[in-house]
Amino acid sequence: AFGAVVVALGLGGVPFAQEIVFAVSIGVISIMLFFVTRELPHAARRAILLTTIIIFVYRAAPPSGDGYFWWTLDVLHFDAQFYGVLRRTGALLAFVAMLLFARQLTEYSAAKTLFWLAVVGTLLSLPGVALYFGLHEWTERVFGFGARSIAIADAAASSPLAQLSAIPLLTLVAFYAPAGHRATWFALMVSLMNVATVAGQLQTKYLNQLFVIERGQYGELGMLLIVTTAIGFVVPVFTILVLGRR
């Protein structure tokens, strides 16, 4: 029934189809999680709920969209080969970071871990925002390195955060997995986090309607980067401060 509803909405040209599919997905997953966890103690279910909300909000932070990528191609003249270097560097460092910090992160609460990841992630995103406002021109004039060096350093520092943020989720899944429903529980939690990513993409869609970015027209890109960075910090941190101690 869920599949039929999604297909009908996707093919039927229904207004706000993406938003409806998102709401239906959240509803279906939440109902299934309720049945899977109903045999757990109340305190455990409450802990799962609050921690899941925190992780969901953290992962639902909106990206800036393709506008920044277009800008780096057209203005900074990054090419496919350079982006390949960035991705290889980020993947390697993400793997190393997980080997080094996975055990330590599992010893802290999800709220505390995601709080510091939100703070560090925001700080590390600032060089990318500053590139739009000419940081690379100043560094090249004063220190002798430009946009590509900043981009490599930024990718090296920030890439591991996405992988590290998954550790609290996986720890939660492993710790609270209900006997007899472990596979279903894992699948539902991963599905919920995928829906959180969709929530971020929907926010990006709305922000790109507010700050219109087209190929070759980047006048509003700076404000878009500032807003997405602010949302990615304020909303998760506020949620953690409200729910974390509970």
GROMACS .gro file of N, CA, C and O in nm, residues 48-135:
model
  352
   48ILE      N    1   1.515   0.608   2.352
   48ILE     CA    2   1.524   0.587   2.207
   48ILE      C    3   1.458   0.703   2.134
   48ILE      O    4   1.513   0.757   2.037
   49LEU      N    5   1.338   0.743   2.179
   49LEU     CA    6   1.264   0.850   2.112
   49LEU      C    7   1.342   0.981   2.112
   49LEU      O    8   1.361   1.044   2.007
   50LEU      N    9   1.391   1.023   2.229
   50LEU     CA   10   1.458   1.151   2.239
   50LEU      C   11   1.590   1.150   2.162
   50LEU      O   12   1.624   1.247   2.094
   51THR      N   13   1.664   1.040   2.173
   51THR     CA   14   1.792   1.031   2.102
   51THR      C   15   1.769   1.029   1.952
   51THR      O   16   1.843   1.091   1.875
   52THR      N   17   1.665   0.958   1.908
   52THR     CA   18   1.635   0.952   1.765
   52THR      C   19   1.597   1.088   1.711
   52THR      O   20   1.637   1.125   1.599
   53ILE      N   21   1.520   1.165   1.789
   53ILE     CA   22   1.484   1.301   1.746
   53ILE      C   23   1.609   1.386   1.727
   53ILE      O   24   1.624   1.458   1.628
   54ILE      N   25   1.703   1.377   1.823
   54ILE     CA   26   1.826   1.455   1.814
   54ILE      C   27   1.906   1.417   1.690
   54ILE      O   28   1.953   1.503   1.614
   55ILE      N   29   1.922   1.287   1.666
   55ILE     CA   30   1.999   1.241   1.549
   55ILE      C   31   1.928   1.282   1.421
   55ILE      O   32   1.992   1.324   1.324
   56PHE      N   33   1.796   1.270   1.418
   56PHE     CA   34   1.719   1.306   1.299
   56PHE      C   35   1.738   1.454   1.266
   56PHE      O   36   1.764   1.490   1.150
   57VAL      N   37   1.726   1.539   1.367
   57VAL     CA   38   1.740   1.683   1.344
   57VAL      C   39   1.882   1.716   1.297
   57VAL      O   40   1.901   1.798   1.207
   58TYR      N   41   1.981   1.652   1.357
   58TYR     CA   42   2.119   1.676   1.315
   58TYR      C   43   2.139   1.639   1.169
   58TYR      O   44   2.200   1.713   1.092
   59ARG      N   45   2.087   1.524   1.128
   59ARG     CA   46   2.108   1.477   0.991
   59ARG      C   47   2.018   1.550   0.891
   59ARG      O   48   2.041   1.540   0.770
   60ALA      N   49   1.917   1.620   0.938
   60ALA     CA   50   1.825   1.691   0.849
   60ALA      C   51   1.872   1.832   0.817
   60ALA      O   52   1.798   1.908   0.753
   61ALA      N   53   1.993   1.868   0.858
   61ALA     CA   54   2.044   2.002   0.826
   61ALA      C   55   2.053   2.018   0.674
   61ALA      O   56   2.102   1.928   0.604
   62PRO      N   57   2.008   2.130   0.620
   62PRO     CA   58   2.002   2.145   0.474
   62PRO      C   59   2.138   2.175   0.412
   62PRO      O   60   2.211   2.262   0.462
   63PRO      N   61   2.176   2.105   0.305
   63PRO     CA   62   2.294   2.146   0.227
   63PRO      C   63   2.262   2.269   0.143
   63PRO      O   64   2.146   2.306   0.128
   64SER      N   65   2.364   2.329   0.086
   64SER     CA   66   2.343   2.451   0.008
   64SER      C   67   2.291   2.423  -0.132
   64SER      O   68   2.240   2.514  -0.198
   65GLY      N   69   2.302   2.300  -0.179
   65GLY     CA   70   2.255   2.267  -0.314
   65GLY      C   71   2.365   2.276  -0.418
   65GLY      O   72   2.483   2.291  -0.385
   66ASP      N   73   2.326   2.269  -0.544
   66ASP     CA   74   2.424   2.264  -0.653
   66ASP      C   75   2.484   2.400  -0.686
   66ASP      O   76   2.583   2.407  -0.761
   67GLY      N   77   2.425   2.507  -0.635
   67GLY     CA   78   2.474   2.640  -0.670
   67GLY      C   79   2.620   2.661  -0.635
   67GLY      O   80   2.697   2.718  -0.714
   68TYR      N   81   2.661   2.614  -0.517
   68TYR     CA   82   2.801   2.630  -0.475
   68TYR      C   83   2.894   2.549  -0.564
   68TYR      O   84   3.003   2.594  -0.600
   69PHE      N   85   2.850   2.430  -0.601
   69PHE     CA   86   2.928   2.346  -0.692
   69PHE      C   87   2.946   2.415  -0.827
   69PHE      O   88   3.056   2.419  -0.881
   70TRP      N   89   2.838   2.471  -0.881
   70TRP     CA   90   2.849   2.544  -1.008
   70TRP      C   91   2.945   2.661  -0.994
   70TRP      O   92   3.023   2.688  -1.085
   71TRP      N   93   2.937   2.731  -0.880
   71TRP     CA   94   3.021   2.848  -0.860
   71TRP      C   95   3.169   2.810  -0.859
   71TRP      O   96   3.252   2.879  -0.917
   72THR      N   97   3.202   2.698  -0.794
   72THR     CA   98   3.342   2.655  -0.792
   72THR      C   99   3.390   2.616  -0.931
   72THR      O  100   3.508   2.635  -0.964
   73LEU      N  101   3.300   2.564  -1.013
   73LEU     CA  102   3.338   2.530  -1.151
   73LEU      C  103   3.359   2.656  -1.235
   73LEU      O  104   3.461   2.668  -1.306
   74ASP      N  105   3.265   2.749  -1.226
   74ASP     CA  106   3.266   2.864  -1.315
   74ASP      C  107   3.360   2.976  -1.270
   74ASP      O  108   3.421   3.043  -1.354
   75VAL      N  109   3.370   2.996  -1.139
   75VAL     CA  110   3.448   3.109  -1.088
   75VAL      C  111   3.587   3.065  -1.040
   75VAL      O  112   3.687   3.128  -1.074
   76LEU      N  113   3.592   2.959  -0.962
   76LEU     CA  114   3.721   2.911  -0.911
   76LEU      C  115   3.792   2.817  -1.008
   76LEU      O  116   3.907   2.783  -0.987
   77HIS      N  117   3.718   2.769  -1.109
   77HIS     CA  118   3.773   2.682  -1.214
   77HIS      C  119   3.825   2.549  -1.159
   77HIS      O  120   3.926   2.497  -1.204
   78PHE      N  121   3.752   2.496  -1.061
   78PHE     CA  122   3.780   2.359  -1.019
   78PHE      C  123   3.735   2.265  -1.131
   78PHE      O  124   3.631   2.287  -1.194
   79ASP      N  125   3.809   2.160  -1.156
   79ASP     CA  126   3.774   2.066  -1.262
   79ASP      C  127   3.748   1.928  -1.204
   79ASP      O  128   3.760   1.905  -1.083
   80ALA      N  129   3.715   1.833  -1.293
   80ALA     CA  130   3.680   1.698  -1.248
   80ALA      C  131   3.797   1.630  -1.178
   80ALA      O  132   3.779   1.559  -1.079
   81GLN      N  133   3.917   1.652  -1.229
   81GLN     CA  134   4.035   1.591  -1.168
   81GLN      C  135   4.055   1.641  -1.024
   81GLN      O  136   4.085   1.563  -0.933
   82PHE      N  137   4.037   1.771  -1.004
   82PHE     CA  138   4.055   1.826  -0.870
   82PHE      C  139   3.947   1.775  -0.776
   82PHE      O  140   3.975   1.743  -0.659
   83TYR      N  141   3.823   1.765  -0.825
   83TYR     CA  142   3.718   1.710  -0.740
   83TYR      C  143   3.744   1.564  -0.706
   83TYR      O  144   3.709   1.516  -0.597
   84GLY      N  145   3.808   1.492  -0.799
   84GLY     CA  146   3.847   1.355  -0.767
   84GLY      C  147   3.948   1.350  -0.653
   84GLY      O  148   3.939   1.264  -0.564
   85VAL      N  149   4.043   1.443  -0.652
   85VAL     CA  150   4.140   1.453  -0.543
   85VAL      C  151   4.069   1.483  -0.411
   85VAL      O  152   4.098   1.423  -0.307
   86LEU      N  153   3.974   1.577  -0.414
   86LEU     CA  154   3.900   1.611  -0.293
   86LEU      C  155   3.825   1.491  -0.237
   86LEU      O  156   3.828   1.465  -0.116
   87ARG      N  157   3.759   1.417  -0.325
   87ARG     CA  158   3.679   1.303  -0.278
   87ARG      C  159   3.768   1.191  -0.225
   87ARG      O  160   3.734   1.127  -0.124
   88ARG      N  161   3.879   1.165  -0.292
   88ARG     CA  162   3.969   1.060  -0.242
   88ARG      C  163   4.028   1.100  -0.107
   88ARG      O  164   4.037   1.017  -0.016
   89THR      N  165   4.066   1.225  -0.095
   89THR     CA  166   4.122   1.273   0.032
   89THR      C  167   4.019   1.262   0.143
   89THR      O  168   4.049   1.213   0.253
   90GLY      N  169   3.897   1.307   0.115
   90GLY     CA  170   3.792   1.301   0.216
   90GLY      C  171   3.758   1.158   0.257
   90GLY      O  172   3.741   1.129   0.376
   91ALA      N  173   3.750   1.067   0.160
   91ALA     CA  174   3.717   0.927   0.191
   91ALA      C  175   3.825   0.862   0.276
   91ALA      O  176   3.796   0.790   0.372
   92LEU      N  177   3.951   0.887   0.241
   92LEU     CA  178   4.062   0.827   0.317
   92LEU      C  179   4.064   0.878   0.460
   92LEU      O  180   4.076   0.800   0.555
   93LEU      N  181   4.050   1.009   0.478
   93LEU     CA  182   4.054   1.066   0.612
   93LEU      C  183   3.931   1.028   0.694
   93LEU      O  184   3.940   1.013   0.816
   94ALA      N  185   3.816   1.011   0.628
   94ALA     CA  186   3.697   0.964   0.700
   94ALA      C  187   3.720   0.823   0.755
   94ALA      O  188   3.682   0.792   0.869
   95PHE      N  189   3.782   0.738   0.675
   95PHE     CA  190   3.812   0.601   0.720
   95PHE      C  191   3.908   0.603   0.838
   95PHE      O  192   3.888   0.533   0.938
   96VAL      N  193   4.014   0.684   0.828
   96VAL     CA  194   4.112   0.693   0.936
   96VAL      C  195   4.047   0.748   1.063
   96VAL      O  196   4.071   0.697   1.174
   97ALA      N  197   3.963   0.850   1.049
   97ALA     CA  198   3.898   0.909   1.165
   97ALA      C  199   3.808   0.810   1.236
   97ALA      O  200   3.803   0.805   1.360
   98MET      N  201   3.737   0.727   1.160
   98MET     CA  202   3.650   0.628   1.222
   98MET      C  203   3.732   0.524   1.299
   98MET      O  204   3.692   0.479   1.407
   99LEU      N  205   3.847   0.485   1.243
   99LEU     CA  206   3.933   0.391   1.314
   99LEU      C  207   3.985   0.451   1.445
   99LEU      O  208   3.995   0.382   1.547
  100LEU      N  209   4.017   0.579   1.442
  100LEU     CA  210   4.079   0.642   1.558
  100LEU      C  211   3.978   0.680   1.666
  100LEU      O  212   4.008   0.670   1.786
  101PHE      N  213   3.857   0.724   1.625
  101PHE     CA  214   3.766   0.785   1.722
  101PHE      C  215   3.638   0.706   1.748
  101PHE      O  216   3.557   0.749   1.831
  102ALA      N  217   3.617   0.596   1.678
  102ALA     CA  218   3.490   0.524   1.692
  102ALA      C  219   3.467   0.479   1.837
  102ALA      O  220   3.359   0.497   1.893
  103ARG      N  221   3.570   0.422   1.899
  103ARG     CA  222   3.552   0.372   2.035
  103ARG      C  223   3.523   0.484   2.133
  103ARG      O  224   3.436   0.472   2.219
  104GLN      N  225   3.597   0.596   2.119
  104GLN     CA  226   3.575   0.708   2.210
  104GLN      C  227   3.435   0.765   2.196
  104GLN      O  228   3.371   0.801   2.296
  105LEU      N  229   3.385   0.774   2.072
  105LEU     CA  230   3.253   0.832   2.051
  105LEU      C  231   3.142   0.745   2.110
  105LEU      O  232   3.040   0.796   2.154
  106THR      N  233   3.162   0.613   2.110
  106THR     CA  234   3.059   0.526   2.166
  106THR      C  235   3.051   0.535   2.318
  106THR      O  236   2.955   0.489   2.378
  107GLU      N  237   3.152   0.595   2.382
  107GLU     CA  238   3.153   0.606   2.527
  107GLU      C  239   3.085   0.734   2.576
  107GLU      O  240   3.069   0.754   2.696
  108TYR      N  241   3.048   0.822   2.483
  108TYR     CA  242   2.978   0.945   2.518
  108TYR      C  243   2.833   0.936   2.472
  108TYR      O  244   2.799   0.859   2.382
  109SER      N  245   2.748   1.018   2.531
  109SER     CA  246   2.608   1.019   2.490
  109SER      C  247   2.597   1.075   2.349
  109SER      O  248   2.681   1.154   2.304
  110ALA      N  249   2.491   1.034   2.279
  110ALA     CA  250   2.468   1.083   2.143
  110ALA      C  251   2.451   1.234   2.143
  110ALA      O  252   2.499   1.303   2.052
  111ALA      N  253   2.385   1.287   2.245
  111ALA     CA  254   2.361   1.431   2.251
  111ALA      C  255   2.493   1.508   2.260
  111ALA      O  256   2.516   1.605   2.187
  112LYS      N  257   2.582   1.463   2.350
  112LYS     CA  258   2.710   1.532   2.366
  112LYS      C  259   2.795   1.519   2.240
  112LYS      O  260   2.858   1.616   2.195
  113THR      N  261   2.796   1.401   2.180
  113THR     CA  262   2.875   1.379   2.059
  113THR      C  263   2.827   1.468   1.946
  113THR      O  264   2.906   1.536   1.879
  114LEU      N  265   2.695   1.469   1.922
  114LEU     CA  266   2.642   1.547   1.811
  114LEU      C  267   2.652   1.698   1.838
  114LEU      O  268   2.664   1.776   1.742
  115PHE      N  269   2.648   1.738   1.963
  115PHE     CA  270   2.667   1.879   1.995
  115PHE      C  271   2.803   1.927   1.947
  115PHE      O  272   2.814   2.029   1.877
  116TRP      N  273   2.907   1.853   1.983
  116TRP     CA  274   3.041   1.895   1.943
  116TRP      C  275   3.064   1.877   1.795
  116TRP      O  276   3.136   1.956   1.733
  117LEU      N  277   3.003   1.776   1.735
  117LEU     CA  278   3.015   1.762   1.590
  117LEU      C  279   2.947   1.878   1.518
  117LEU      O  280   2.996   1.925   1.415
  118ALA      N  281   2.834   1.926   1.572
  118ALA     CA  282   2.767   2.042   1.513
  118ALA      C  283   2.853   2.167   1.524
  118ALA      O  284   2.864   2.245   1.429
  119VAL      N  285   2.915   2.186   1.640
  119VAL     CA  286   3.002   2.303   1.659
  119VAL      C  287   3.122   2.296   1.567
  119VAL      O  288   3.154   2.393   1.495
  120VAL      N  289   3.191   2.183   1.568
  120VAL     CA  290   3.311   2.168   1.485
  120VAL      C  291   3.274   2.175   1.337
  120VAL      O  292   3.344   2.239   1.257
  121GLY      N  293   3.163   2.111   1.299
  121GLY     CA  294   3.121   2.113   1.158
  121GLY      C  295   3.092   2.254   1.110
  121GLY      O  296   3.126   2.290   0.996
  122THR      N  297   3.030   2.334   1.196
  122THR     CA  298   3.002   2.474   1.159
  122THR      C  299   3.131   2.552   1.140
  122THR      O  300   3.147   2.627   1.043
  123LEU      N  301   3.223   2.535   1.233
  123LEU     CA  302   3.352   2.606   1.221
  123LEU      C  303   3.427   2.566   1.094
  123LEU      O  304   3.486   2.650   1.025
  124LEU      N  305   3.422   2.437   1.062
  124LEU     CA  306   3.495   2.389   0.945
  124LEU      C  307   3.426   2.427   0.814
  124LEU      O  308   3.489   2.423   0.707
  125SER      N  309   3.297   2.462   0.820
  125SER     CA  310   3.228   2.505   0.699
  125SER      C  311   3.254   2.651   0.665
  125SER      O  312   3.228   2.695   0.553
  126LEU      N  313   3.307   2.726   0.761
  126LEU     CA  314   3.329   2.869   0.740
  126LEU      C  315   3.429   2.900   0.628
  126LEU      O  316   3.408   2.997   0.552
  127PRO      N  317   3.539   2.825   0.614
  127PRO     CA  318   3.629   2.855   0.501
  127PRO      C  319   3.560   2.843   0.365
  127PRO      O  320   3.587   2.923   0.275
  128GLY      N  321   3.470   2.745   0.350
  128GLY     CA  322   3.396   2.733   0.224
  128GLY      C  323   3.308   2.853   0.198
  128GLY      O  324   3.297   2.900   0.084
  129VAL      N  325   3.244   2.904   0.304
  129VAL     CA  326   3.163   3.025   0.290
  129VAL      C  327   3.252   3.144   0.258
  129VAL      O  328   3.221   3.227   0.172
  130ALA      N  329   3.368   3.151   0.327
  130ALA     CA  330   3.458   3.264   0.308
  130ALA      C  331   3.517   3.267   0.168
  130ALA      O  332   3.553   3.375   0.119
  131LEU      N  333   3.528   3.152   0.103
  131LEU     CA  334   3.578   3.151  -0.035
  131LEU      C  335   3.491   3.238  -0.125
  131LEU      O  336   3.542   3.308  -0.213
  132TYR      N  337   3.360   3.232  -0.104
  132TYR     CA  338   3.269   3.312  -0.187
  132TYR      C  339   3.297   3.461  -0.171
  132TYR      O  340   3.282   3.539  -0.265
  133PHE      N  341   3.338   3.500  -0.050
  133PHE     CA  342   3.361   3.642  -0.021
  133PHE      C  343   3.507   3.684  -0.044
  133PHE      O  344   3.547   3.792  -0.001
  134GLY      N  345   3.585   3.596  -0.109
  134GLY     CA  346   3.718   3.636  -0.151
  134GLY      C  347   3.831   3.599  -0.059
  134GLY      O  348   3.941   3.656  -0.069
  135LEU      N  349   3.812   3.502   0.030
  135LEU     CA  350   3.919   3.460   0.120
  135LEU      C  351   4.043   3.416   0.042
  135LEU      O  352   4.156   3.447   0.080
   0.00000   0.00000   0.00000
